[in-house]
XYZ file of C-alpha atoms in Angstrom:
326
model
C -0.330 -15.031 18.835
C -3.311 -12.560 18.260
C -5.823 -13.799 15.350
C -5.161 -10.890 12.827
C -7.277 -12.892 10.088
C -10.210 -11.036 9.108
C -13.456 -13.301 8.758
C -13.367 -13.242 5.398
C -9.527 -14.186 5.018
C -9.845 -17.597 7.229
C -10.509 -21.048 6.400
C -13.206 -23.113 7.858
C -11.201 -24.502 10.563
C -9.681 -21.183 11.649
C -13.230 -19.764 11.743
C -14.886 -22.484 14.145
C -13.291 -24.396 17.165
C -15.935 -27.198 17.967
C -17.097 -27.693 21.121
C -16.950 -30.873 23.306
C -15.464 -32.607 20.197
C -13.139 -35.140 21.800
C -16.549 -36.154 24.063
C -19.005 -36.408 20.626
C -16.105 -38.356 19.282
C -16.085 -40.771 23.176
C -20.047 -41.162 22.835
C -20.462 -41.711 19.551
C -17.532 -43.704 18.289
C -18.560 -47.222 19.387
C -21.558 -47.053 16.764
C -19.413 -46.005 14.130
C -16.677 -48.526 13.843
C -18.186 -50.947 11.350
C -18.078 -50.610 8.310
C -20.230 -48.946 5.941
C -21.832 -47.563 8.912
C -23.319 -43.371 8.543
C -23.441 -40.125 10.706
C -25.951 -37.731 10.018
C -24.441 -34.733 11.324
C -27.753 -32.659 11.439
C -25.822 -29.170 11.677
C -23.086 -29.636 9.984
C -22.170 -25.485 9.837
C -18.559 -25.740 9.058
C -17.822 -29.111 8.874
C -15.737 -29.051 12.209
C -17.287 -32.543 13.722
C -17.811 -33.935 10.681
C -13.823 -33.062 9.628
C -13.177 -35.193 12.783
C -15.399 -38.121 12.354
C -14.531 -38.863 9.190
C -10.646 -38.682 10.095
C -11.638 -40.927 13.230
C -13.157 -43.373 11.257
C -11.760 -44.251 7.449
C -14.827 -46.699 6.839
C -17.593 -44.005 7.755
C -20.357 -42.497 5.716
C -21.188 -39.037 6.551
C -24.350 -37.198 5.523
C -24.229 -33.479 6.629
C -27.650 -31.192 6.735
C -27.467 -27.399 7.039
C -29.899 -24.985 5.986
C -27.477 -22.173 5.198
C -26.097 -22.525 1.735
C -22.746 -20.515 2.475
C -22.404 -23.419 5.717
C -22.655 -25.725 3.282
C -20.168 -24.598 -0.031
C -17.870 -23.871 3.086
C -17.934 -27.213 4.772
C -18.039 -28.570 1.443
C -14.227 -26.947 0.669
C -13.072 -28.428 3.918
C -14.298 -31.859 3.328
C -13.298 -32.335 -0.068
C -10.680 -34.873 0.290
C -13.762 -36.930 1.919
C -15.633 -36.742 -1.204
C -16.586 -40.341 -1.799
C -17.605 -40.742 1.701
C -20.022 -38.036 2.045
C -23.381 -36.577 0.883
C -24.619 -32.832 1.706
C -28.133 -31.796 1.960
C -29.296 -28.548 1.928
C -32.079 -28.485 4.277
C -33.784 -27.994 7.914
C -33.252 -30.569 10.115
C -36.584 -31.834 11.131
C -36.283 -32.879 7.064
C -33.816 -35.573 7.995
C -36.492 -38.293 6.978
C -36.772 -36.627 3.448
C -33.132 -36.498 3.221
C -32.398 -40.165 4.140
C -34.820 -41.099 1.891
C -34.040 -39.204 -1.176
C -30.601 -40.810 -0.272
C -31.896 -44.243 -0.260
C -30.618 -44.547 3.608
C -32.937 -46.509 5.112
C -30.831 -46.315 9.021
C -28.289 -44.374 10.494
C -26.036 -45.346 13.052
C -24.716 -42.168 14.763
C -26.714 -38.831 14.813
C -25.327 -35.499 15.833
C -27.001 -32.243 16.524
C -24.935 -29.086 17.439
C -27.791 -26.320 17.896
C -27.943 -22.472 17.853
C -26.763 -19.730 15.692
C -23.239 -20.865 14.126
C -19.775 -19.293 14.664
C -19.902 -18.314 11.097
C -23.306 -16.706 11.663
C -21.993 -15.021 14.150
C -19.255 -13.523 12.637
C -20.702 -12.111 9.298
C -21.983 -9.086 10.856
C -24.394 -8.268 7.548
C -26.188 -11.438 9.217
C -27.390 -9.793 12.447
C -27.056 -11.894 14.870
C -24.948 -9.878 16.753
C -26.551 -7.123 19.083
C -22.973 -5.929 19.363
C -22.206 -4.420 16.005
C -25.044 -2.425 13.516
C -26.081 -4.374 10.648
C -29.636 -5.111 8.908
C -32.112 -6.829 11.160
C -31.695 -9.881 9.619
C -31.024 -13.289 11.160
C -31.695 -15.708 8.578
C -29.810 -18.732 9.141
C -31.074 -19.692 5.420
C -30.617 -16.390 3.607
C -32.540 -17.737 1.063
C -35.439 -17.262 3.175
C -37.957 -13.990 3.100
C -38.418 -13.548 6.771
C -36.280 -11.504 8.700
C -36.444 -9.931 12.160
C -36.980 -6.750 10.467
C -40.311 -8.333 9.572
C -41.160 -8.880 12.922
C -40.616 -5.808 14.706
C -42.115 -3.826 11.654
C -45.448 -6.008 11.308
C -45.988 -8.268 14.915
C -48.490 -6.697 17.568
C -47.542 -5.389 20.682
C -48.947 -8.590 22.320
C -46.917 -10.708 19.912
C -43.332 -9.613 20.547
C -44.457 -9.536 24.243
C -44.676 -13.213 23.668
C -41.712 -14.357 21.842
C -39.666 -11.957 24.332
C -40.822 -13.520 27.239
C -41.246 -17.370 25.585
C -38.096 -17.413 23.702
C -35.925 -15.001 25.445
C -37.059 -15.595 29.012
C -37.084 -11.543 28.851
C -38.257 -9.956 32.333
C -38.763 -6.614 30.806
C -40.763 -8.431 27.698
C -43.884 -5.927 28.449
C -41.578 -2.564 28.550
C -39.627 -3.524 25.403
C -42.933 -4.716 23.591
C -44.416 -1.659 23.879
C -41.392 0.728 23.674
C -40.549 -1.393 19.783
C -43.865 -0.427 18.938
C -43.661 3.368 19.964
C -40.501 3.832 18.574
C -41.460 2.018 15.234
C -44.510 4.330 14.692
C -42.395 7.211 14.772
C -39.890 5.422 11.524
C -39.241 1.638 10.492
C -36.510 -0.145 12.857
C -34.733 -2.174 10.258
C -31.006 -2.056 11.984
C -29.766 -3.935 14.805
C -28.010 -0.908 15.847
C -31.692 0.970 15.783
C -33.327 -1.696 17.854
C -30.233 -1.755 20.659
C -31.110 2.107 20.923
C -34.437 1.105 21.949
C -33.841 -1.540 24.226
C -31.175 0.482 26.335
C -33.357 3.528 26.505
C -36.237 1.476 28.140
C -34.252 -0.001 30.299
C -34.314 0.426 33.883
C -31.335 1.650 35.608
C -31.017 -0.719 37.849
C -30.840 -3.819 35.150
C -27.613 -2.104 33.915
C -25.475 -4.358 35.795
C -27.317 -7.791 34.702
C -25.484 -8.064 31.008
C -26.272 -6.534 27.882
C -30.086 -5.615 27.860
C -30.357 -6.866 24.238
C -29.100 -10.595 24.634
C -32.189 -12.078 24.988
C -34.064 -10.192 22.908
C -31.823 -10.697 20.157
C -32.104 -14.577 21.323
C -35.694 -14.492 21.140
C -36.329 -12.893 17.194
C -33.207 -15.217 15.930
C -35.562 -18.766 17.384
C -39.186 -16.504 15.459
C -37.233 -15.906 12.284
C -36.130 -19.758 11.990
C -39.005 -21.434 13.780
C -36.001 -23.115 15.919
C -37.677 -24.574 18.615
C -40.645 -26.060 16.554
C -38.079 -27.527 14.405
C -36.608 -29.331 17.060
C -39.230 -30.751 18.437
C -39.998 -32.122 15.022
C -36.996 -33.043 14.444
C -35.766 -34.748 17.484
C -38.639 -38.108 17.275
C -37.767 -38.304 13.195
C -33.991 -38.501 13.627
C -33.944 -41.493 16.857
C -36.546 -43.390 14.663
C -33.866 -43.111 11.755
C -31.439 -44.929 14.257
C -30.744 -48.207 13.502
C -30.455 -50.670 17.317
C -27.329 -49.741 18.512
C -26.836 -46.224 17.004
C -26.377 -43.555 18.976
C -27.315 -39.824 19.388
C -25.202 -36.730 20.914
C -27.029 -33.248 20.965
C -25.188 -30.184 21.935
C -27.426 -27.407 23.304
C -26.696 -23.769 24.010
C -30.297 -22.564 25.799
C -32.209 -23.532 28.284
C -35.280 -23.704 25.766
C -33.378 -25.793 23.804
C -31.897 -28.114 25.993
C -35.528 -28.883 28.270
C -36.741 -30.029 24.573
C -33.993 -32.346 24.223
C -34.127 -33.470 27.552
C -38.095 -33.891 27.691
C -37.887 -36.537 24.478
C -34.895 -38.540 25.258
C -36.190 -39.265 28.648
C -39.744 -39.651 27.633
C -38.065 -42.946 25.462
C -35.634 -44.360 27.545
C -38.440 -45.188 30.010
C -40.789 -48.265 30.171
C -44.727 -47.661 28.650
C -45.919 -50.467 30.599
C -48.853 -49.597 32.734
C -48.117 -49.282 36.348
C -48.617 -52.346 38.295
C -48.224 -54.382 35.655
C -46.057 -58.050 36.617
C -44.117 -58.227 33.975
C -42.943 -55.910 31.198
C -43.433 -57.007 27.855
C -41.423 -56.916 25.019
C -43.260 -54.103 23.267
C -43.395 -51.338 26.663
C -39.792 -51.736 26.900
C -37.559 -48.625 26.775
C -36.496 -47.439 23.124
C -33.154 -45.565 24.407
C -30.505 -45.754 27.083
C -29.412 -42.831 28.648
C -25.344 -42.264 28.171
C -24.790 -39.334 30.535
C -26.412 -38.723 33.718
C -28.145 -35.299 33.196
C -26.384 -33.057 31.132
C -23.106 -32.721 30.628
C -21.043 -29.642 30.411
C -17.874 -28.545 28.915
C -14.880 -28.644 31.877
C -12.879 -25.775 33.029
C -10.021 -25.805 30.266
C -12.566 -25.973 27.586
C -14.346 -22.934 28.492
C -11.225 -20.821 28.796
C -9.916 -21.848 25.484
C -13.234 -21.757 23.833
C -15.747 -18.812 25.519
C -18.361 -20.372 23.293
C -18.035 -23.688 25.298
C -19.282 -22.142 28.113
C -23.057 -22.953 28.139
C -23.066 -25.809 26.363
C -25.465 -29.118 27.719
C -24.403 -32.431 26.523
C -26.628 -35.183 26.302
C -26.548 -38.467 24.665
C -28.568 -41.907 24.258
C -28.457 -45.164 22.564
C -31.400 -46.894 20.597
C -31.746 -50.610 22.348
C -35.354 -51.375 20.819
C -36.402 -50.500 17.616
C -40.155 -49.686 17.270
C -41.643 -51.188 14.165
């Protein structure tokens, strides 16, 4: 049956189907079994995982981080008959340590991170995220925040949004759109999504017209500026494994390439021996900190990604802490 529920009409779990649940669930689950033992579910958007864990397990402690406040009062309506077993934090992510502490957690055993914009996001178009439908450059995913996209095309040099376009967005065209936003702008502020999309399609080249909306990764690229995405990650990622006690484990869900080469550059770079080459034997103190769970990364199977379209370019990967570095 069609979905006639207008965004504002559905519940949490009408709004969101998580992906690669069951498999979070699979890689996680043997840390989580004892109990007293706590998941810091780093994204926590609307509270699908965490809705799931906590059913999974009855003993389990969840502590859920988002930085948008509407995430938050939502997932905080769904989770409500959990009340006793969980704690949410409004914050960023690479603020798990401050979190933890102000909790008086001093180890976690599972940690999950489920990156990108959120369905939610998504589908409030006043947000603008969405290069499909005209709203306010926005893209907050705190919308208590002051900087917007708006912002950026209105005050960043030519050379700037070259950069983010091509760093963040991978954009071929990055110089032709750079310049073009800056034309365009001097002739009236850009301050709409819809504006912007004008823009984009009227610089672009004919024969790009059949390589996906010209927009996408443009739209990709001022969504990770406004919310610093990828610097929080990378700040994020070493805090949250050192908050894992031996045994925990960690799943992170990426959506982007960007994202994903970040994960994969820092689990790796820990679940391999220090010691210096050549040496006879490895001592206690060079051995690895993680063990890998997945080979590579995993991706979402075939039934997943027809039932869920926002499955489709997900990357899995996981670890486990075996050495704790004091």
């Amino acid at each position: 049956m069609a979905d006639d529920k207008t965004p504002a009409d559905k519940t949490p779990a009408d709004r969101h189907t998580s992906v690669l649940l069951e498999r979070s669930l699979e890689l996680l689950g043997p840390a989580l079994g004892r109990p007293g033992a706590v998941l810091v579910d780093c994204t926590l958007g609307l509270g699908g995982h965490s809705e799931a864990f906590l059913d999974a397990f009855p003993e389990l402690h969840l502590v859920g981080l988002d930085r948008d406040p509407n995430a938050l009062r939502l997932a905080g309506q769904r989770l409500e008959r959990f009340e006793s077993r969980i704690d949410l934090v409004h914050c960023v992510y690479d603020e798990i340590d401050e979190a933890l502490e102000g909790l008086g957690i001093d180890g976690v055993d599972g940690i999950l991170f489920d990156l990108g914009v959120s369905s939610m996001q998504l589908d409030e178009v006043d947000r603008g995220f969405s290069y499909s439908k005209d709203a306010p450059l926005d893209m907050r995913m705190d919308d208590t925040a002051e900087f917007t996209a708006a912002e950026i095309i209105a005050t960043y040099s030519e050379a700037d949004l070259r950069r983010i376009f091509r760093d963040y967005g991978e954009e071929k065209l990055a110089d032709r759109y750079a310049r073009k936003i800056v034309e365009a702008r001097n002739a009236g502020p850009i301050i709409r999504s819809g504006h912007l999309v004008d823009v984009i399609q009227a610089a672009t080249p004919a024969k790009f017209s059949n390589q996906g909306h010209p927009a996408k990764r443009v739209f990709q690229a001022l969504r990770i500026e406004v919310n610093a995405e990828l610097s929080v990650l990378e700040d994020a990622l070493p805090k949250a494994i050192d908050a894992l006690v031996v045994g925990g484990r960690i799943v992170v869900l990426a959506f982007q390439s960007l994202e994903d080469r970040i994960v994969k550059r820092e689990l790796q770079k820990r679940a391999v021996s220090t010691a210096p080459r050549g040496l006879p034997v490895e001592l206690p103190e060079h051995r690895p900190e993680l063990k890998l769970l997945v080979r590579g990364a995993e991706l979402a199977d075939e039934a997943e990604r027809e039932r869920n379209p926002r499955a489709i370019p997900v990357r899995l990967r996981a670890a486990e802490k075996i050495r704790s570095i004091a």
